Amino acid sequence: MPSPKKLDLIPEELRRWLAEELRDRGFADILAVTEALNFRLQEEGLEVRVGKTAVGDFSKALKDQREAFAIAETLLSDMDIEQEGELHKVLMQMIATSAIQMINAVRAKDGHLDPKDLMSLGRMLKDLMSSAGMREKLLADERARIVRETREQAEAEMAEALEVTAKQAGLDNAMLDRLRKGVLGLRS
């Protein structure tokens, strides 16, 4: 099993600081960020020094992740809820395929799955399933809204037609109210 990456050995708080610092600097200025990180590590009394390559790789991963999120947001904003459901299905298939490929690769080497990788896959599946559940709720809410608006429009049209017909027939307001309540179930 390979030794852990140095960035995995630093406290979570410093990893968050590093991510924010890289974002603030536009994922550049790796050397200065690395020096600042190592200074913070020294201040914390930790005997870990992180190299600029590790910080550069971390910066690239963060930048790639941000770009992927931006692309996904653009894709999803142009989709309606039904199309988004199809995308969820494709993403689930991709994650399942990745899991199978990971397991097969480990088997081929007679190795063991890294718990971090399994946790990451599990988290992705959980998040995707949660997102799919929210999408289904949004879809159901949208359908209910359409039904409600259609019903309200039909009721308004019926009430208007009833009123026009009642006035043409010479009915008074009391009779019109009785018709609204009795026939249409509408309130005056």
PDB file of C-alpha atoms in Angstrom:
ATOM      1  CA  MET A   1       0.000   0.000   0.000  1.00  0.00           C
ATOM      2  CA  PRO A   2       1.488   3.379  -0.955  1.00  0.00           C
ATOM      3  CA  SER A   3       2.328   5.865   1.738  1.00  0.00           C
ATOM      4  CA  PRO A   4      -0.276   8.570   2.326  1.00  0.00           C
ATOM      5  CA  LYS A   5       0.042  11.884   0.553  1.00  0.00           C
ATOM      6  CA  LYS A   6       1.469  14.649   2.708  1.00  0.00           C
ATOM      7  CA  LEU A   7      -1.640  16.760   2.212  1.00  0.00           C
ATOM      8  CA  ASP A   8      -3.659  13.882   3.691  1.00  0.00           C
ATOM      9  CA  LEU A   9      -1.554  14.150   6.838  1.00  0.00           C
ATOM     10  CA  ILE A  10      -2.265  17.809   7.553  1.00  0.00           C
ATOM     11  CA  PRO A  11      -5.268  18.879   9.652  1.00  0.00           C
ATOM     12  CA  GLU A  12      -8.566  19.413   7.833  1.00  0.00           C
ATOM     13  CA  GLU A  13      -8.594  23.068   8.888  1.00  0.00           C
ATOM     14  CA  LEU A  14      -5.306  23.697   7.046  1.00  0.00           C
ATOM     15  CA  ARG A  15      -6.540  21.798   3.981  1.00  0.00           C
ATOM     16  CA  ARG A  16      -9.594  24.086   3.894  1.00  0.00           C
ATOM     17  CA  TRP A  17      -7.326  27.128   4.283  1.00  0.00           C
ATOM     18  CA  LEU A  18      -5.163  25.838   1.419  1.00  0.00           C
ATOM     19  CA  ALA A  19      -8.188  25.381  -0.836  1.00  0.00           C
ATOM     20  CA  GLU A  20      -9.439  28.912  -0.060  1.00  0.00           C
ATOM     21  CA  GLU A  21      -5.983  30.407  -0.542  1.00  0.00           C
ATOM     22  CA  LEU A  22      -5.587  28.717  -3.925  1.00  0.00           C
ATOM     23  CA  ARG A  23      -9.052  29.872  -5.026  1.00  0.00           C
ATOM     24  CA  ASP A  24      -8.303  33.436  -3.892  1.00  0.00           C
ATOM     25  CA  ARG A  25      -5.085  33.435  -5.921  1.00  0.00           C
ATOM     26  CA  GLY A  26      -6.739  32.022  -9.017  1.00  0.00           C
ATOM     27  CA  PHE A  27      -5.093  28.607  -8.562  1.00  0.00           C
ATOM     28  CA  ALA A  28      -1.714  30.197  -9.282  1.00  0.00           C
ATOM     29  CA  ASP A  29       1.264  31.401  -7.251  1.00  0.00           C
ATOM     30  CA  ILE A  30       1.909  27.829  -6.101  1.00  0.00           C
ATOM     31  CA  LEU A  31       5.365  28.593  -4.686  1.00  0.00           C
ATOM     32  CA  ALA A  32       4.112  31.388  -2.391  1.00  0.00           C
ATOM     33  CA  VAL A  33       1.114  29.317  -1.282  1.00  0.00           C
ATOM     34  CA  THR A  34       3.405  26.348  -0.533  1.00  0.00           C
ATOM     35  CA  GLU A  35       5.694  28.553   1.564  1.00  0.00           C
ATOM     36  CA  ALA A  36       2.710  29.986   3.447  1.00  0.00           C
ATOM     37  CA  LEU A  37       1.348  26.474   4.074  1.00  0.00           C
ATOM     38  CA  ASN A  38       4.682  25.200   5.383  1.00  0.00           C
ATOM     39  CA  PHE A  39       4.951  28.280   7.617  1.00  0.00           C
ATOM     40  CA  ARG A  40       1.490  27.514   9.048  1.00  0.00           C
ATOM     41  CA  LEU A  41       2.435  23.864   9.547  1.00  0.00           C
ATOM     42  CA  GLN A  42       5.562  24.956  11.431  1.00  0.00           C
ATOM     43  CA  GLU A  43       3.509  27.371  13.576  1.00  0.00           C
ATOM     44  CA  GLU A  44       1.153  24.495  14.439  1.00  0.00           C
ATOM     45  CA  GLY A  45       4.172  22.482  15.582  1.00  0.00           C
ATOM     46  CA  LEU A  46       3.705  19.854  12.892  1.00  0.00           C
ATOM     47  CA  GLU A  47       6.823  18.281  11.448  1.00  0.00           C
ATOM     48  CA  VAL A  48       5.396  17.925   7.965  1.00  0.00           C
ATOM     49  CA  ARG A  49       6.671  19.848   4.958  1.00  0.00           C
ATOM     50  CA  VAL A  50       4.595  19.880   1.807  1.00  0.00           C
ATOM     51  CA  GLY A  51       6.251  20.283  -1.575  1.00  0.00           C
ATOM     52  CA  LYS A  52       5.174  22.599  -4.356  1.00  0.00           C
ATOM     53  CA  THR A  53       4.305  19.602  -6.569  1.00  0.00           C
ATOM     54  CA  ALA A  54       1.749  18.371  -4.033  1.00  0.00           C
ATOM     55  CA  VAL A  55       0.258  21.859  -3.736  1.00  0.00           C
ATOM     56  CA  GLY A  56       0.280  22.212  -7.527  1.00  0.00           C
ATOM     57  CA  ASP A  57      -1.524  18.881  -7.952  1.00  0.00           C
ATOM     58  CA  PHE A  58      -4.059  19.890  -5.295  1.00  0.00           C
ATOM     59  CA  SER A  59      -4.568  23.233  -7.043  1.00  0.00           C
ATOM     60  CA  LYS A  60      -5.142  21.521 -10.388  1.00  0.00           C
ATOM     61  CA  ALA A  61      -7.652  19.107  -8.835  1.00  0.00           C
ATOM     62  CA  LEU A  62      -9.565  22.014  -7.240  1.00  0.00           C
ATOM     63  CA  LYS A  63      -9.555  23.972 -10.494  1.00  0.00           C
ATOM     64  CA  ASP A  64     -10.731  20.923 -12.467  1.00  0.00           C
ATOM     65  CA  GLN A  65     -13.484  20.327  -9.916  1.00  0.00           C
ATOM     66  CA  ARG A  66     -14.626  23.954 -10.128  1.00  0.00           C
ATOM     67  CA  GLU A  67     -14.692  23.791 -13.933  1.00  0.00           C
ATOM     68  CA  ALA A  68     -16.629  20.507 -13.840  1.00  0.00           C
ATOM     69  CA  PHE A  69     -19.196  22.061 -11.488  1.00  0.00           C
ATOM     70  CA  ALA A  70     -19.509  25.093 -13.772  1.00  0.00           C
ATOM     71  CA  ILE A  71     -20.072  22.865 -16.814  1.00  0.00           C
ATOM     72  CA  ALA A  72     -22.613  20.753 -14.928  1.00  0.00           C
ATOM     73  CA  GLU A  73     -24.437  23.879 -13.758  1.00  0.00           C
ATOM     74  CA  THR A  74     -24.563  25.191 -17.322  1.00  0.00           C
ATOM     75  CA  LEU A  75     -25.856  21.858 -18.607  1.00  0.00           C
ATOM     76  CA  LEU A  76     -28.477  21.557 -15.902  1.00  0.00           C
ATOM     77  CA  SER A  77     -29.673  25.139 -16.219  1.00  0.00           C
ATOM     78  CA  ASP A  78     -30.501  24.517 -19.887  1.00  0.00           C
ATOM     79  CA  MET A  79     -32.402  21.314 -19.132  1.00  0.00           C
ATOM     80  CA  ASP A  80     -35.932  20.805 -18.060  1.00  0.00           C
ATOM     81  CA  ILE A  81     -36.645  18.473 -15.178  1.00  0.00           C
ATOM     82  CA  GLU A  82     -37.325  15.460 -17.438  1.00  0.00           C
ATOM     83  CA  GLN A  83     -33.967  15.828 -19.240  1.00  0.00           C
ATOM     84  CA  GLU A  84     -32.242  16.141 -15.883  1.00  0.00           C
ATOM     85  CA  GLY A  85     -33.707  12.741 -14.941  1.00  0.00           C
ATOM     86  CA  GLU A  86     -32.032  11.184 -17.967  1.00  0.00           C
ATOM     87  CA  LEU A  87     -28.733  12.778 -16.938  1.00  0.00           C
ATOM     88  CA  HIS A  88     -29.104  11.252 -13.449  1.00  0.00           C
ATOM     89  CA  LYS A  89     -29.519   7.810 -15.010  1.00  0.00           C
ATOM     90  CA  VAL A  90     -26.379   8.262 -17.091  1.00  0.00           C
ATOM     91  CA  LEU A  91     -24.392   9.488 -14.067  1.00  0.00           C
ATOM     92  CA  MET A  92     -25.531   6.496 -11.983  1.00  0.00           C
ATOM     93  CA  GLN A  93     -24.371   4.167 -14.758  1.00  0.00           C
ATOM     94  CA  MET A  94     -21.015   5.949 -14.960  1.00  0.00           C
ATOM     95  CA  ILE A  95     -20.462   5.674 -11.206  1.00  0.00           C
ATOM     96  CA  ALA A  96     -21.447   2.003 -11.213  1.00  0.00           C
ATOM     97  CA  THR A  97     -19.073   1.362 -14.127  1.00  0.00           C
ATOM     98  CA  SER A  98     -16.264   3.186 -12.295  1.00  0.00           C
ATOM     99  CA  ALA A  99     -16.857   1.077  -9.193  1.00  0.00           C
ATOM    100  CA  ILE A 100     -16.692  -2.153 -11.192  1.00  0.00           C
ATOM    101  CA  GLN A 101     -13.528  -1.037 -12.988  1.00  0.00           C
ATOM    102  CA  MET A 102     -11.938  -0.126  -9.656  1.00  0.00           C
ATOM    103  CA  ILE A 103     -12.809  -3.512  -8.166  1.00  0.00           C
ATOM    104  CA  ASN A 104     -11.498  -5.369 -11.233  1.00  0.00           C
ATOM    105  CA  ALA A 105      -8.243  -3.374 -11.193  1.00  0.00           C
ATOM    106  CA  VAL A 106      -7.695  -4.209  -7.539  1.00  0.00           C
ATOM    107  CA  ARG A 107      -8.492  -7.891  -8.123  1.00  0.00           C
ATOM    108  CA  ALA A 108      -6.009  -8.038 -10.990  1.00  0.00           C
ATOM    109  CA  LYS A 109      -3.269  -6.845  -8.626  1.00  0.00           C
ATOM    110  CA  ASP A 110      -4.392  -9.146  -5.782  1.00  0.00           C
ATOM    111  CA  GLY A 111      -4.806  -6.012  -3.685  1.00  0.00           C
ATOM    112  CA  HIS A 112      -7.430  -4.492  -1.456  1.00  0.00           C
ATOM    113  CA  LEU A 113      -9.750  -1.606  -2.110  1.00  0.00           C
ATOM    114  CA  ASP A 114      -8.691   1.635  -0.508  1.00  0.00           C
ATOM    115  CA  PRO A 115     -11.406   2.535   2.016  1.00  0.00           C
ATOM    116  CA  LYS A 116     -11.101   6.185   0.924  1.00  0.00           C
ATOM    117  CA  ASP A 117     -11.996   5.237  -2.655  1.00  0.00           C
ATOM    118  CA  LEU A 118     -14.963   3.168  -1.506  1.00  0.00           C
ATOM    119  CA  MET A 119     -16.135   6.002   0.725  1.00  0.00           C
ATOM    120  CA  SER A 120     -15.791   8.452  -2.147  1.00  0.00           C
ATOM    121  CA  LEU A 121     -17.831   6.242  -4.492  1.00  0.00           C
ATOM    122  CA  GLY A 122     -20.443   5.692  -1.798  1.00  0.00           C
ATOM    123  CA  ARG A 123     -20.700   9.424  -1.154  1.00  0.00           C
ATOM    124  CA  MET A 124     -21.098  10.135  -4.877  1.00  0.00           C
ATOM    125  CA  LEU A 125     -23.888   7.553  -5.139  1.00  0.00           C
ATOM    126  CA  LYS A 126     -25.601   8.894  -2.022  1.00  0.00           C
ATOM    127  CA  ASP A 127     -25.421  12.485  -3.270  1.00  0.00           C
ATOM    128  CA  LEU A 128     -26.672  11.495  -6.696  1.00  0.00           C
ATOM    129  CA  MET A 129     -29.561   9.500  -5.230  1.00  0.00           C
ATOM    130  CA  SER A 130     -30.440  12.408  -2.952  1.00  0.00           C
ATOM    131  CA  SER A 131     -30.337  14.727  -5.938  1.00  0.00           C
ATOM    132  CA  ALA A 132     -32.562  12.335  -7.892  1.00  0.00           C
ATOM    133  CA  GLY A 133     -35.040  12.349  -5.002  1.00  0.00           C
ATOM    134  CA  MET A 134     -35.091  16.144  -4.978  1.00  0.00           C
ATOM    135  CA  ARG A 135     -35.545  16.120  -8.752  1.00  0.00           C
ATOM    136  CA  GLU A 136     -38.520  13.762  -8.427  1.00  0.00           C
ATOM    137  CA  LYS A 137     -40.056  16.049  -5.796  1.00  0.00           C
ATOM    138  CA  LEU A 138     -39.525  19.086  -8.043  1.00  0.00           C
ATOM    139  CA  LEU A 139     -41.121  17.186 -10.922  1.00  0.00           C
ATOM    140  CA  ALA A 140     -44.126  16.221  -8.768  1.00  0.00           C
ATOM    141  CA  ASP A 141     -44.448  19.815  -7.496  1.00  0.00           C
ATOM    142  CA  GLU A 142     -44.286  21.143 -11.065  1.00  0.00           C
ATOM    143  CA  ARG A 143     -46.972  18.710 -12.212  1.00  0.00           C
ATOM    144  CA  ALA A 144     -49.197  19.666  -9.246  1.00  0.00           C
ATOM    145  CA  ARG A 145     -48.696  23.368 -10.040  1.00  0.00           C
ATOM    146  CA  ILE A 146     -49.702  22.819 -13.671  1.00  0.00           C
ATOM    147  CA  VAL A 147     -52.803  20.865 -12.637  1.00  0.00           C
ATOM    148  CA  ARG A 148     -53.758  23.543 -10.089  1.00  0.00           C
ATOM    149  CA  GLU A 149     -53.274  26.402 -12.566  1.00  0.00           C
ATOM    150  CA  THR A 150     -55.228  24.547 -15.266  1.00  0.00           C
ATOM    151  CA  ARG A 151     -58.083  23.861 -12.824  1.00  0.00           C
ATOM    152  CA  GLU A 152     -58.132  27.477 -11.638  1.00  0.00           C
ATOM    153  CA  GLN A 153     -58.191  28.733 -15.223  1.00  0.00           C
ATOM    154  CA  ALA A 154     -61.025  26.345 -16.136  1.00  0.00           C
ATOM    155  CA  GLU A 155     -63.011  27.422 -13.053  1.00  0.00           C
ATOM    156  CA  ALA A 156     -62.508  31.104 -13.943  1.00  0.00           C
ATOM    157  CA  GLU A 157     -63.641  30.460 -17.525  1.00  0.00           C
ATOM    158  CA  MET A 158     -66.702  28.509 -16.340  1.00  0.00           C
ATOM    159  CA  ALA A 159     -67.606  31.215 -13.842  1.00  0.00           C
ATOM    160  CA  GLU A 160     -67.293  33.882 -16.528  1.00  0.00           C
ATOM    161  CA  ALA A 161     -69.360  31.849 -19.006  1.00  0.00           C
ATOM    162  CA  LEU A 162     -72.002  31.238 -16.315  1.00  0.00           C
ATOM    163  CA  GLU A 163     -72.189  34.923 -15.500  1.00  0.00           C
ATOM    164  CA  VAL A 164     -72.528  35.929 -19.170  1.00  0.00           C
ATOM    165  CA  THR A 165     -75.195  33.282 -19.776  1.00  0.00           C
ATOM    166  CA  ALA A 166     -77.094  34.192 -16.577  1.00  0.00           C
ATOM    167  CA  LYS A 167     -77.161  37.889 -17.517  1.00  0.00           C
ATOM    168  CA  GLN A 168     -78.314  37.041 -21.049  1.00  0.00           C
ATOM    169  CA  ALA A 169     -81.092  34.937 -19.529  1.00  0.00           C
ATOM    170  CA  GLY A 170     -82.068  37.842 -17.247  1.00  0.00           C
ATOM    171  CA  LEU A 171     -81.234  36.112 -13.957  1.00  0.00           C
ATOM    172  CA  ASP A 172     -80.623  38.272 -10.911  1.00  0.00           C
ATOM    173  CA  ASN A 173     -77.456  38.177  -8.738  1.00  0.00           C
ATOM    174  CA  ALA A 174     -79.052  35.945  -6.089  1.00  0.00           C
ATOM    175  CA  MET A 175     -79.868  33.296  -8.698  1.00  0.00           C
ATOM    176  CA  LEU A 176     -76.369  33.664 -10.188  1.00  0.00           C
ATOM    177  CA  ASP A 177     -74.811  33.058  -6.747  1.00  0.00           C
ATOM    178  CA  ARG A 178     -76.991  29.948  -6.250  1.00  0.00           C
ATOM    179  CA  LEU A 179     -75.882  28.624  -9.638  1.00  0.00           C
ATOM    180  CA  ARG A 180     -72.214  29.286  -8.861  1.00  0.00           C
ATOM    181  CA  LYS A 181     -72.457  27.437  -5.554  1.00  0.00           C
ATOM    182  CA  GLY A 182     -74.748  24.643  -6.653  1.00  0.00           C
ATOM    183  CA  VAL A 183     -73.521  23.860 -10.150  1.00  0.00           C
ATOM    184  CA  LEU A 184     -69.880  24.855 -10.166  1.00  0.00           C
ATOM    185  CA  GLY A 185     -69.107  24.668  -6.466  1.00  0.00           C
ATOM    186  CA  LEU A 186     -67.614  28.150  -6.743  1.00  0.00           C
ATOM    187  CA  ARG A 187     -67.764  30.908  -4.177  1.00  0.00           C
ATOM    188  CA  SER A 188     -69.089  34.331  -5.108  1.00  0.00           C
TER     189      SER A 188
END
